[in-house]
PDB file of C-alpha atoms in Angstrom:
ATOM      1  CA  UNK Z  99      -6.868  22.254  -0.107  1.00 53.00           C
ATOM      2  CA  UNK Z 100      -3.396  23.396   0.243  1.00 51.00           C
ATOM      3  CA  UNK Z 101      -3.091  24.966  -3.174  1.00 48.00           C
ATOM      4  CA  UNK Z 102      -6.447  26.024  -3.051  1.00 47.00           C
ATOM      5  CA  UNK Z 103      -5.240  28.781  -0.307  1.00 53.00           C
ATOM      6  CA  UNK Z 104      -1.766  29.262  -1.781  1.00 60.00           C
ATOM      7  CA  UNK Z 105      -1.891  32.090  -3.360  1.00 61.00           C
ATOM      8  CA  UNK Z 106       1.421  31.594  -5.197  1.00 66.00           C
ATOM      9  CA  UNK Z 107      -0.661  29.543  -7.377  1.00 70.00           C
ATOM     10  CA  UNK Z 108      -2.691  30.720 -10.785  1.00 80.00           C
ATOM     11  CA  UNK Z 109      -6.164  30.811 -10.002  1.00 83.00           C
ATOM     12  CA  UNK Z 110      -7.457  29.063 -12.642  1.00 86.00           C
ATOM     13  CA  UNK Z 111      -5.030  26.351 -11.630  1.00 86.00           C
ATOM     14  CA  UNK Z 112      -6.224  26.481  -7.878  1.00 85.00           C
ATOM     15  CA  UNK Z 113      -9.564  25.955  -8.854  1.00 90.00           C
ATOM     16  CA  UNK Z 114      -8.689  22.994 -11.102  1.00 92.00           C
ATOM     17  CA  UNK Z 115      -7.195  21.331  -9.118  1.00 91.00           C
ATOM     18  CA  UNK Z 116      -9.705  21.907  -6.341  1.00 92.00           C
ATOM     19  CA  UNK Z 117     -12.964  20.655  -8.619  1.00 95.00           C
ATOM     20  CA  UNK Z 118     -10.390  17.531  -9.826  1.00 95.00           C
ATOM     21  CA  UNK Z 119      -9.121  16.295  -6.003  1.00 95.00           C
ATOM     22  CA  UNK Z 120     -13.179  17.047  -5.225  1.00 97.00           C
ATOM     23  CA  UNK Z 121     -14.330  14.773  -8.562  1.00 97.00           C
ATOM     24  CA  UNK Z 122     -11.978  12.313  -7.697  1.00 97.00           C
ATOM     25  CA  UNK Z 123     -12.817  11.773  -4.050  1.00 97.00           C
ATOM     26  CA  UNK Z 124     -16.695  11.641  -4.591  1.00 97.00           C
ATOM     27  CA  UNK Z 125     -15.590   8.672  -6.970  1.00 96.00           C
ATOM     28  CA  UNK Z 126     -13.164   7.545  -4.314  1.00 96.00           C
ATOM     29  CA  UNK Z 127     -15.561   7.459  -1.517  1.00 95.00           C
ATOM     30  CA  UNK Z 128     -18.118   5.180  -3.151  1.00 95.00           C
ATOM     31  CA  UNK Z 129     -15.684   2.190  -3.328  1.00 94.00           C
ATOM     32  CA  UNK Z 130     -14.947  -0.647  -1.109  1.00 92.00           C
ATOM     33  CA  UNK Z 131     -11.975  -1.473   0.609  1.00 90.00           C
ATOM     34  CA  UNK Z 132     -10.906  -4.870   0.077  1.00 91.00           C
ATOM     35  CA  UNK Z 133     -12.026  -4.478  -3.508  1.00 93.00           C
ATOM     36  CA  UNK Z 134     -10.699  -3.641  -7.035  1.00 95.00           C
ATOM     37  CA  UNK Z 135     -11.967  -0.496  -7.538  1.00 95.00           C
ATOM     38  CA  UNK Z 136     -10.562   0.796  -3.931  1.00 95.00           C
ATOM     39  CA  UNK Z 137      -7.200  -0.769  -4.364  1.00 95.00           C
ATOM     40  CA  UNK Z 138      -7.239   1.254  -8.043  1.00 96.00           C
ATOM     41  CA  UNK Z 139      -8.524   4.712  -7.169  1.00 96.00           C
ATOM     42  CA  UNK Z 140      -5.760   4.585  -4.180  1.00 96.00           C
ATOM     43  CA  UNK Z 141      -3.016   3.542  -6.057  1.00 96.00           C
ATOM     44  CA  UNK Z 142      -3.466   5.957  -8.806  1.00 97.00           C
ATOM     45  CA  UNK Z 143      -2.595   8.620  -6.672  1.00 96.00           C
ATOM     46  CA  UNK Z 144      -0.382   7.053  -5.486  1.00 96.00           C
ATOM     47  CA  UNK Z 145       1.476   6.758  -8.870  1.00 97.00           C
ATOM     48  CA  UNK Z 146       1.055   9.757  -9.913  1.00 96.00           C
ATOM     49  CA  UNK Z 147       2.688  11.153  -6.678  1.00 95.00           C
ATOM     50  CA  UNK Z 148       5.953   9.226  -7.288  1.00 95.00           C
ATOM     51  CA  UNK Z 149       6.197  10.230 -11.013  1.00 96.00           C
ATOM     52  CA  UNK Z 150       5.677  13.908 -10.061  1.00 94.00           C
ATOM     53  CA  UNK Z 151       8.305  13.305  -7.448  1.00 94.00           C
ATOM     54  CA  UNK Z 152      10.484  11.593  -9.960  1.00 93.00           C
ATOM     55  CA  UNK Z 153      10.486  14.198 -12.424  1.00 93.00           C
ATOM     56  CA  UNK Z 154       9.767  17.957 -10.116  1.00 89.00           C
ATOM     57  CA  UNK Z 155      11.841  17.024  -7.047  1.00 90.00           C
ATOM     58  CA  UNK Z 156      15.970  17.548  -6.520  1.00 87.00           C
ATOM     59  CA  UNK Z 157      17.982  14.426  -6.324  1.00 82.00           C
ATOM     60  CA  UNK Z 158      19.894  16.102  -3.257  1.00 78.00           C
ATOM     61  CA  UNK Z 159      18.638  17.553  -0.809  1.00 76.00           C
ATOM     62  CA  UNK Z 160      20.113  20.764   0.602  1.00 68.00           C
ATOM     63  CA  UNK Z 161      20.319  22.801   3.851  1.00 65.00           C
ATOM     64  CA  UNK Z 162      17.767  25.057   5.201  1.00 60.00           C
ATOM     65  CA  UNK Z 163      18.075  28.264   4.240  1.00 57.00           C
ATOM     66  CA  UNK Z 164      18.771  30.454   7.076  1.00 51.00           C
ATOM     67  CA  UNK Z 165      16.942  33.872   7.013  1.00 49.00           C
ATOM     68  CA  UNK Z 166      18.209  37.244   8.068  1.00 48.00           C
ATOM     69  CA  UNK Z 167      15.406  37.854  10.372  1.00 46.00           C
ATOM     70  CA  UNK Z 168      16.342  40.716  12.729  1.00 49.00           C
ATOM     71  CA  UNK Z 169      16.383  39.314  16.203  1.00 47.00           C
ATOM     72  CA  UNK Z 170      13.602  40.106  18.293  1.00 51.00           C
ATOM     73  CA  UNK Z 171      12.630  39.357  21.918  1.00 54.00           C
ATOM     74  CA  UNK Z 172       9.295  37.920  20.324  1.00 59.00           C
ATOM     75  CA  UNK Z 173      10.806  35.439  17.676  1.00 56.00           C
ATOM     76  CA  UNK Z 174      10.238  31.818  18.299  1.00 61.00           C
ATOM     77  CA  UNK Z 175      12.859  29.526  19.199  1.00 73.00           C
ATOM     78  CA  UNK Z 176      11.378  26.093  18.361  1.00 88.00           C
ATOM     79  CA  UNK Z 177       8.503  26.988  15.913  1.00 91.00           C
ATOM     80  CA  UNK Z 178       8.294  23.055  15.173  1.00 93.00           C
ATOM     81  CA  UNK Z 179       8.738  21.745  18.410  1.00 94.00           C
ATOM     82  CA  UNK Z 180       5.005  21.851  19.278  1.00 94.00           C
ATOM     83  CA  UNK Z 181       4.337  19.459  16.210  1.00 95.00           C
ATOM     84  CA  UNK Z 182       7.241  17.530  17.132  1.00 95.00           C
ATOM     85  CA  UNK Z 183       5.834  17.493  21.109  1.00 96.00           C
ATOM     86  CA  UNK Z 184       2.331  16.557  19.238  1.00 97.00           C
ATOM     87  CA  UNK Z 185       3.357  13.770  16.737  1.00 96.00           C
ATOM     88  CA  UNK Z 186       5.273  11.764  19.628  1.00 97.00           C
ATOM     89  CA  UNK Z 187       2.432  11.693  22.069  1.00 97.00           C
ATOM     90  CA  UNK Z 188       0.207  10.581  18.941  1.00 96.00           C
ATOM     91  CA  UNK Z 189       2.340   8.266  18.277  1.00 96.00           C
ATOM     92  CA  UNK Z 190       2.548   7.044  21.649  1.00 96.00           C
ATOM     93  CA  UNK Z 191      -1.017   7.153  22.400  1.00 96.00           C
ATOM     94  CA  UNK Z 192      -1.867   4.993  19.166  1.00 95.00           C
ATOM     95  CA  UNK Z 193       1.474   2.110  20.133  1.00 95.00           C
ATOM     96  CA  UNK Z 194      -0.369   2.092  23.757  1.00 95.00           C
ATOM     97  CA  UNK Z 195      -3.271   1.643  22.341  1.00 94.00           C
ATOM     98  CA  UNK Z 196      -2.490  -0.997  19.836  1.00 93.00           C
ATOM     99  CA  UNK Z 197      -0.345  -3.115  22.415  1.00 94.00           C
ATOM    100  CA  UNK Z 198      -2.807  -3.230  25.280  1.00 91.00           C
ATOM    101  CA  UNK Z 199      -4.651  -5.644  26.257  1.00 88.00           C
ATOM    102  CA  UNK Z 200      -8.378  -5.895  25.843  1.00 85.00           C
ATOM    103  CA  UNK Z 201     -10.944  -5.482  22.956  1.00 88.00           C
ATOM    104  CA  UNK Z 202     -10.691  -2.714  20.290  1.00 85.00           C
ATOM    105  CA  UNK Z 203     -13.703  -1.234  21.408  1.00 86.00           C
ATOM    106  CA  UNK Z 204     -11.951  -0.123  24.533  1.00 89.00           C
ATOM    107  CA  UNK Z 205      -8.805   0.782  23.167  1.00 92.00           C
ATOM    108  CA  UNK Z 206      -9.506   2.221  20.010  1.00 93.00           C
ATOM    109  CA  UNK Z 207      -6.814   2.846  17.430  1.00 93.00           C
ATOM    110  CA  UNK Z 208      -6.732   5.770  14.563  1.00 91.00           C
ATOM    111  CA  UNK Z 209      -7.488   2.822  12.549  1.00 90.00           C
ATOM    112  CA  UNK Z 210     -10.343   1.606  14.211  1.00 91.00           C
ATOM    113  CA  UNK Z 211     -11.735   5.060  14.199  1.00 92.00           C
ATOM    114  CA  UNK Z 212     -11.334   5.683  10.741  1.00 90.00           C
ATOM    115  CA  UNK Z 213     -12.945   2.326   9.561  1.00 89.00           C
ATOM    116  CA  UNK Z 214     -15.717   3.747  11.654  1.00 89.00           C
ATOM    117  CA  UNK Z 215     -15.891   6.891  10.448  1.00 89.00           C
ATOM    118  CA  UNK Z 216     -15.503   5.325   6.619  1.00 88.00           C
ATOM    119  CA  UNK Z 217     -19.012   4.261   6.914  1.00 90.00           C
ATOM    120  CA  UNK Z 218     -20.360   7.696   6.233  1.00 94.00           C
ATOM    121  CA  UNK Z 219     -19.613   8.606   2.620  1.00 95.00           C
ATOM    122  CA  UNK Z 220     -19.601  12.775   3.424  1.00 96.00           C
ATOM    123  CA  UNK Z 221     -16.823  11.913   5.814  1.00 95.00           C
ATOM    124  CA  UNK Z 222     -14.810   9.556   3.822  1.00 96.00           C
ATOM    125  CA  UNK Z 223     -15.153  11.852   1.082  1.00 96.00           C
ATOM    126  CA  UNK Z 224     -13.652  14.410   3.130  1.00 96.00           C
ATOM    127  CA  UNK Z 225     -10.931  11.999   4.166  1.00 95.00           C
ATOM    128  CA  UNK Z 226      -9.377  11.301   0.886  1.00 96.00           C
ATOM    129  CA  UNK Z 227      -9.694  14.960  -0.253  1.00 96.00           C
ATOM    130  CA  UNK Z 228      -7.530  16.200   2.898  1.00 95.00           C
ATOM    131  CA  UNK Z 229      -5.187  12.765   2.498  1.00 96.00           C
ATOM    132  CA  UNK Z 230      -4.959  14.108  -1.571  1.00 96.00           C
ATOM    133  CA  UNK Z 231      -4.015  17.456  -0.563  1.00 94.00           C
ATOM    134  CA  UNK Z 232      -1.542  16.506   1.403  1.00 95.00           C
ATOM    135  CA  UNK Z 233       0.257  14.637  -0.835  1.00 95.00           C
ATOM    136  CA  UNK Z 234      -0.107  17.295  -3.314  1.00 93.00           C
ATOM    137  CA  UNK Z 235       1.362  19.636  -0.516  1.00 93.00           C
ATOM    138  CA  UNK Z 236       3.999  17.231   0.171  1.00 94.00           C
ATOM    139  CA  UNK Z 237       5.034  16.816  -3.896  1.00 94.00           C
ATOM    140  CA  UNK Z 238       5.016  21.297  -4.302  1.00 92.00           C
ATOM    141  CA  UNK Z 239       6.906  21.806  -1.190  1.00 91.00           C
ATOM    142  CA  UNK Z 240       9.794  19.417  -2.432  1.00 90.00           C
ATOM    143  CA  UNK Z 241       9.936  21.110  -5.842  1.00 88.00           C
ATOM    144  CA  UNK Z 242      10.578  24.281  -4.502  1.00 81.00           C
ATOM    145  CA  UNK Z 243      13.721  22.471  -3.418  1.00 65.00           C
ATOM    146  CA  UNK Z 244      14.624  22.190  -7.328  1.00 63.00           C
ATOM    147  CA  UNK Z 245      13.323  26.224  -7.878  1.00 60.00           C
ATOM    148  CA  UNK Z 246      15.558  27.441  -5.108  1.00 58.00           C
TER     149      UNK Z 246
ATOM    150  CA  UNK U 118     -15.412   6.464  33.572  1.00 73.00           C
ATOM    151  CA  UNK U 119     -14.794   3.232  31.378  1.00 86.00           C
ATOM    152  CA  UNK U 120     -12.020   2.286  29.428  1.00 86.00           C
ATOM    153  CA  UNK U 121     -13.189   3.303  26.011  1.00 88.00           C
ATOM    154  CA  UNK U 122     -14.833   6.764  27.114  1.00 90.00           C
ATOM    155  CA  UNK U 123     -11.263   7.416  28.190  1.00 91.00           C
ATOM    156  CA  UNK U 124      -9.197   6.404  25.215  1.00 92.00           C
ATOM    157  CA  UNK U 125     -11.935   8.378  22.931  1.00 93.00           C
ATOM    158  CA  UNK U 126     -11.537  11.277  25.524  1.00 94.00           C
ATOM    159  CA  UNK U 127      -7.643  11.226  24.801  1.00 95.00           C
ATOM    160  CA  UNK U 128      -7.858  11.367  21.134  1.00 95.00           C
ATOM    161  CA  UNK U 129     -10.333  14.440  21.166  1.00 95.00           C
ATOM    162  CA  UNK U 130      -7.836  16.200  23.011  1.00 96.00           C
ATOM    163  CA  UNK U 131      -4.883  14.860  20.607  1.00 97.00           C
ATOM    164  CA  UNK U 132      -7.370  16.170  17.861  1.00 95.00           C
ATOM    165  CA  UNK U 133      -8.292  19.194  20.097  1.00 97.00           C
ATOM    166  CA  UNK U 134      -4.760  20.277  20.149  1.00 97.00           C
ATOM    167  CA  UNK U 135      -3.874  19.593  16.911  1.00 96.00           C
ATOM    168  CA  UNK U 136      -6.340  22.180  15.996  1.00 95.00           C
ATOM    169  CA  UNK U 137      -5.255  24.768  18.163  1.00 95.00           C
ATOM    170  CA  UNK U 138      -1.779  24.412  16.828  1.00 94.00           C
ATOM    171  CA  UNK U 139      -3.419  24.853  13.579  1.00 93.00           C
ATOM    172  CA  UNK U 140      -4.754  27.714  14.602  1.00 93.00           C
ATOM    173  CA  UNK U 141      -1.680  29.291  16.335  1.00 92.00           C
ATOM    174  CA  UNK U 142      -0.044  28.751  13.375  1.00 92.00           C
ATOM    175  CA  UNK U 143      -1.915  31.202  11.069  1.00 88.00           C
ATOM    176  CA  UNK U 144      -1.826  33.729  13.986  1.00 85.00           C
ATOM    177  CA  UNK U 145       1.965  34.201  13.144  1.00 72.00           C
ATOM    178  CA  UNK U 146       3.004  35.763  16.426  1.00 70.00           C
ATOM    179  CA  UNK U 147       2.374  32.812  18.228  1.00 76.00           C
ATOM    180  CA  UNK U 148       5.724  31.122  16.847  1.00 86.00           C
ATOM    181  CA  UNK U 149       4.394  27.870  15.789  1.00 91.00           C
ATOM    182  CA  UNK U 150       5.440  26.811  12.054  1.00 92.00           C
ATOM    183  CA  UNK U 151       2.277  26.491  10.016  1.00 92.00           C
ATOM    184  CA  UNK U 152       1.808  22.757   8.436  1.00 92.00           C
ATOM    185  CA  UNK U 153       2.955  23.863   5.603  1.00 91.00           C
ATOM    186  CA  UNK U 154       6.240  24.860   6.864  1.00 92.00           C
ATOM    187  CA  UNK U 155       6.910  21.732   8.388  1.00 94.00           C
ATOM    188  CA  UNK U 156       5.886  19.628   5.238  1.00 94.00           C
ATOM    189  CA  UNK U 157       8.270  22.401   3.744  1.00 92.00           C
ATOM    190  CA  UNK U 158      10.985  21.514   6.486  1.00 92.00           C
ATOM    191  CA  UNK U 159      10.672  17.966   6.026  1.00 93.00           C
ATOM    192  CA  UNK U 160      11.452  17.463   2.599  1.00 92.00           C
ATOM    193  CA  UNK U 161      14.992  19.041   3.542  1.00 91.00           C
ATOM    194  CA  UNK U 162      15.865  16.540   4.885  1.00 91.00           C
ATOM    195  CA  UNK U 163      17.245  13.658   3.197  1.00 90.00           C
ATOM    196  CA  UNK U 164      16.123  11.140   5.072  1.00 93.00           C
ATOM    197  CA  UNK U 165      13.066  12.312   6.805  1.00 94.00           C
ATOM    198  CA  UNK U 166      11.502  13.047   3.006  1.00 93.00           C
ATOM    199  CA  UNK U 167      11.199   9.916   2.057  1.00 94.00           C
ATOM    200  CA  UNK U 168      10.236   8.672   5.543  1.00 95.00           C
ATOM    201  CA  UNK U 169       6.903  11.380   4.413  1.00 95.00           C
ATOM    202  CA  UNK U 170       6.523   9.998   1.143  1.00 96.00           C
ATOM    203  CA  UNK U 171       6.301   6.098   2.622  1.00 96.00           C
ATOM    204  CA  UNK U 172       4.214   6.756   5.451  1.00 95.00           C
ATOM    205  CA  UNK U 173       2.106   9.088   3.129  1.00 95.00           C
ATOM    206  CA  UNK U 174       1.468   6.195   1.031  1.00 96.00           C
ATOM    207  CA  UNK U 175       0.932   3.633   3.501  1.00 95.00           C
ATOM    208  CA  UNK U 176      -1.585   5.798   5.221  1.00 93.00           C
ATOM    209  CA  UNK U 177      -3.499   5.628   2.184  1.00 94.00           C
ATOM    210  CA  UNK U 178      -3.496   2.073   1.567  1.00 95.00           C
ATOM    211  CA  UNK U 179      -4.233   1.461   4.679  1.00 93.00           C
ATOM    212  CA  UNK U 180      -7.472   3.849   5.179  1.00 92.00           C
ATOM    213  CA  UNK U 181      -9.108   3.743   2.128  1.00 92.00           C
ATOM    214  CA  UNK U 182      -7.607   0.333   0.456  1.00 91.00           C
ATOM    215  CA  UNK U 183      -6.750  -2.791   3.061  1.00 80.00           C
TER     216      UNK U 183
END
Protein backbone atom coordinates (compact mmCIF):
# COMPACT_ATOMS: atom_id res chain seq x y z
CA UNK A 1 0.00 0.00 0.00
CA UNK A 2 2.99 2.05 0.60
CA UNK A 3 4.18 2.18 -2.97
CA UNK A 4 0.85 2.29 -4.14
CA UNK A 5 0.73 6.11 -2.73
CA UNK A 6 4.40 6.86 -3.40
CA UNK A 7 4.42 8.71 -6.06
CA UNK A 8 8.19 8.41 -6.64
CA UNK A 9 7.22 5.21 -8.08
CA UNK A 10 6.27 4.39 -12.03
CA UNK A 11 2.75 3.87 -12.21
CA UNK A 12 2.63 0.96 -14.00
CA UNK A 13 4.93 -0.41 -11.34
CA UNK A 14 2.57 0.86 -8.45
CA UNK A 15 -0.17 -0.85 -9.83
CA UNK A 16 1.77 -4.12 -10.23
CA UNK A 17 2.74 -4.42 -7.42
CA UNK A 18 -0.58 -3.48 -5.88
CA UNK A 19 -2.73 -6.33 -8.04
CA UNK A 20 0.48 -8.89 -7.07
CA UNK A 21 0.59 -8.15 -2.92
CA UNK A 22 -3.56 -8.24 -3.55
CA UNK A 23 -3.25 -11.85 -5.67
CA UNK A 24 -1.01 -13.07 -3.26
CA UNK A 25 -2.91 -12.34 -0.07
CA UNK A 26 -6.35 -13.68 -1.39
CA UNK A 27 -4.15 -16.94 -1.84
CA UNK A 28 -2.59 -16.27 1.52
CA UNK A 29 -5.73 -15.87 3.41
CA UNK A 30 -7.30 -19.19 2.42
CA UNK A 31 -4.57 -21.27 4.19
CA UNK A 32 -4.22 -22.71 7.55
CA UNK A 33 -1.89 -22.00 10.11
CA UNK A 34 -0.27 -24.93 11.43
CA UNK A 35 -0.20 -26.27 7.90
CA UNK A 36 2.08 -26.57 4.80
CA UNK A 37 0.64 -24.32 2.65
CA UNK A 38 0.61 -21.40 5.51
CA UNK A 39 4.11 -22.08 6.63
CA UNK A 40 5.00 -21.74 2.54
CA UNK A 41 3.06 -18.68 1.43
CA UNK A 42 4.69 -16.90 4.72
CA UNK A 43 8.01 -17.85 4.22
CA UNK A 44 8.16 -16.91 0.65
CA UNK A 45 7.93 -13.49 1.50
CA UNK A 46 9.82 -13.84 3.75
CA UNK A 47 12.70 -14.94 1.40
CA UNK A 48 12.25 -12.81 -0.95
CA UNK A 49 12.55 -9.89 1.59
CA UNK A 50 16.06 -10.98 2.71
CA UNK A 51 17.36 -11.49 -0.90
CA UNK A 52 16.08 -8.00 -1.86
CA UNK A 53 17.77 -6.83 1.28
CA UNK A 54 20.86 -8.75 0.41
CA UNK A 55 21.32 -7.42 -2.89
CA UNK A 56 19.40 -3.38 -2.77
CA UNK A 57 20.47 -2.47 0.79
CA UNK A 58 24.09 -0.73 1.98
CA UNK A 59 26.32 -2.88 4.03
CA UNK A 60 26.90 0.29 6.36
CA UNK A 61 24.73 2.20 7.52
CA UNK A 62 25.23 5.97 7.63
CA UNK A 63 24.10 9.10 9.56
CA UNK A 64 20.98 10.95 9.11
CA UNK A 65 21.15 13.49 6.91
CA UNK A 66 20.60 16.71 8.53
CA UNK A 67 18.45 19.23 6.50
CA UNK A 68 18.85 22.95 6.19
CA UNK A 69 15.40 23.66 7.24
CA UNK A 70 15.13 27.35 8.20
CA UNK A 71 14.23 27.48 11.83
CA UNK A 72 10.84 28.28 12.62
CA UNK A 73 8.85 28.78 15.85
CA UNK A 74 6.43 26.02 14.34
CA UNK A 75 9.03 23.19 13.53
CA UNK A 76 8.78 20.09 15.57
CA UNK A 77 11.24 19.10 17.99
CA UNK A 78 10.58 15.35 18.47
CA UNK A 79 8.56 14.44 15.28
CA UNK A 80 9.13 10.62 16.37
CA UNK A 81 8.66 10.85 19.85
CA UNK A 82 4.87 10.31 19.67
CA UNK A 83 5.56 6.82 17.95
CA UNK A 84 8.23 6.24 20.30
CA UNK A 85 5.63 7.39 23.40
CA UNK A 86 3.08 4.93 21.39
CA UNK A 87 5.22 1.75 20.73
CA UNK A 88 6.34 1.61 24.58
CA UNK A 89 2.89 1.76 26.04
CA UNK A 90 1.97 -1.02 23.33
CA UNK A 91 4.49 -2.77 24.30
CA UNK A 92 3.75 -2.48 27.80
CA UNK A 93 0.15 -3.01 27.56
CA UNK A 94 0.69 -6.40 25.55
CA UNK A 95 3.89 -7.70 28.47
CA UNK A 96 0.99 -6.78 31.17
CA UNK A 97 -1.21 -8.49 29.46
CA UNK A 98 0.68 -11.59 28.68
CA UNK A 99 2.13 -11.90 32.36
CA UNK A 100 -1.09 -11.52 34.30
CA UNK A 101 -2.82 -13.75 35.80
CA UNK A 102 -6.14 -15.10 34.67
CA UNK A 103 -7.66 -16.53 31.40
CA UNK A 104 -6.92 -15.06 27.91
CA UNK A 105 -10.30 -14.10 27.50
CA UNK A 106 -9.82 -11.44 30.10
CA UNK A 107 -6.55 -10.36 29.26
CA UNK A 108 -6.37 -10.51 25.73
CA UNK A 109 -3.09 -10.26 23.86
CA UNK A 110 -2.47 -8.78 20.09
CA UNK A 111 -2.13 -12.37 19.51
CA UNK A 112 -5.19 -13.54 20.82
CA UNK A 113 -6.94 -10.85 18.92
CA UNK A 114 -5.53 -11.55 15.76
CA UNK A 115 -6.21 -15.39 15.87
CA UNK A 116 -9.67 -14.04 16.38
CA UNK A 117 -9.86 -11.78 13.89
CA UNK A 118 -8.04 -14.56 11.39
CA UNK A 119 -11.28 -16.30 11.29
CA UNK A 120 -12.78 -13.88 8.84
CA UNK A 121 -11.02 -14.30 5.50
CA UNK A 122 -11.82 -10.30 4.31
CA UNK A 123 -9.89 -9.40 7.41
CA UNK A 124 -7.04 -11.74 7.24
CA UNK A 125 -6.77 -10.87 3.76
CA UNK A 126 -6.37 -7.42 4.72
CA UNK A 127 -3.84 -8.44 7.34
CA UNK A 128 -1.23 -9.93 5.20
CA UNK A 129 -1.64 -7.23 2.50
CA UNK A 130 -0.80 -4.34 5.16
CA UNK A 131 1.98 -6.92 6.91
CA UNK A 132 3.34 -7.27 2.86
CA UNK A 133 3.45 -3.67 2.44
CA UNK A 134 5.25 -3.10 5.14
CA UNK A 135 7.91 -5.16 4.48
CA UNK A 136 8.03 -3.88 1.07
CA UNK A 137 8.18 -0.33 2.77
CA UNK A 138 10.75 -1.50 5.06
CA UNK A 139 13.09 -3.19 1.99
CA UNK A 140 12.62 0.60 -0.38
CA UNK A 141 13.31 2.76 2.51
CA UNK A 142 16.73 0.92 3.20
CA UNK A 143 17.75 1.11 -0.47
CA UNK A 144 17.50 4.61 -0.59
CA UNK A 145 20.33 4.25 1.90
CA UNK A 146 22.48 2.71 -1.13
CA UNK A 147 20.91 5.71 -3.73
CA UNK A 148 21.94 8.45 -1.36
CA UNK B 1 -16.87 -2.99 34.10
CA UNK B 2 -15.15 -6.54 33.82
CA UNK B 3 -11.79 -7.42 33.22
CA UNK B 4 -11.91 -8.16 29.54
CA UNK B 5 -14.27 -5.10 28.54
CA UNK B 6 -11.36 -3.18 30.02
CA UNK B 7 -8.32 -4.70 28.40
CA UNK B 8 -10.41 -4.56 24.90
CA UNK B 9 -11.26 -0.88 25.92
CA UNK B 10 -7.37 -0.20 26.23
CA UNK B 11 -6.40 -1.56 22.96
CA UNK B 12 -9.13 0.52 21.02
CA UNK B 13 -7.62 3.44 22.41
CA UNK B 14 -3.90 2.09 21.64
CA UNK B 15 -5.51 1.52 18.09
CA UNK B 16 -7.50 4.83 18.44
CA UNK B 17 -4.35 6.72 18.83
CA UNK B 18 -2.38 5.08 16.56
CA UNK B 19 -4.73 6.37 14.02
CA UNK B 20 -4.76 9.78 14.98
CA UNK B 21 -1.02 9.85 14.81
CA UNK B 22 -1.56 8.54 11.43
CA UNK B 23 -3.52 11.12 10.70
CA UNK B 24 -1.41 13.99 12.21
CA UNK B 25 1.15 12.78 10.29
CA UNK B 26 -0.17 13.56 6.76
CA UNK B 27 -1.37 16.95 8.15
CA UNK B 28 2.39 18.03 8.11
CA UNK B 29 2.09 20.96 10.47
CA UNK B 30 1.30 18.89 13.21
CA UNK B 31 5.11 17.73 13.57
CA UNK B 32 4.64 14.10 13.81
CA UNK B 33 6.97 11.98 11.32
CA UNK B 34 4.72 10.08 8.96
CA UNK B 35 5.28 6.04 9.17
CA UNK B 36 7.13 6.21 6.50
CA UNK B 37 9.67 8.43 7.91
CA UNK B 38 10.21 6.44 10.79
CA UNK B 39 10.55 3.09 8.79
CA UNK B 40 12.91 5.57 6.81
CA UNK B 41 14.67 6.57 10.21
CA UNK B 42 15.00 3.17 11.34
CA UNK B 43 16.91 1.59 8.80
CA UNK B 44 19.71 4.27 9.74
CA UNK B 45 20.42 2.82 12.23
CA UNK B 46 22.64 -0.03 12.40
CA UNK B 47 21.31 -1.81 14.88
CA UNK B 48 17.73 -0.89 15.13
CA UNK B 49 17.40 -2.14 11.16
CA UNK B 50 17.84 -5.35 11.68
CA UNK B 51 15.97 -5.34 15.01
CA UNK B 52 12.86 -4.25 12.03
CA UNK B 53 13.75 -6.85 9.75
CA UNK B 54 13.57 -9.77 12.73
CA UNK B 55 10.61 -8.63 14.38
CA UNK B 56 9.09 -8.03 10.83
CA UNK B 57 9.55 -11.57 10.18
CA UNK B 58 8.58 -13.00 13.33
CA UNK B 59 5.38 -11.07 13.25
CA UNK B 60 4.60 -12.91 10.26
CA UNK B 61 5.27 -16.29 11.33
CA UNK B 62 3.65 -15.80 14.11
CA UNK B 63 0.14 -14.34 12.70
CA UNK B 64 -0.39 -16.05 9.74
CA UNK B 65 2.01 -19.33 10.19
CA UNK B 66 2.38 -20.84 14.04
Amino acid sequence: LGSAVDPSVHPMTRWLLLAGGCGYSLGAATTTPFSLPADVMTAAPMMAMAVLIVVRWPWHTMPPVVEQVPMTTDAPAHPYLPWVLLFAVFTAWELFNYLAHGSRADHPTLSSITDAVDRYYPLKFLMFLGWLSLGWLVVRRGSEERAR
Amino acid sequence: VSTSSLSYLVWGFICAAGLVLWGLSHARKAGVACPSDVVGRMVRHPVLRVCLVLSFMWFGWHLFAR
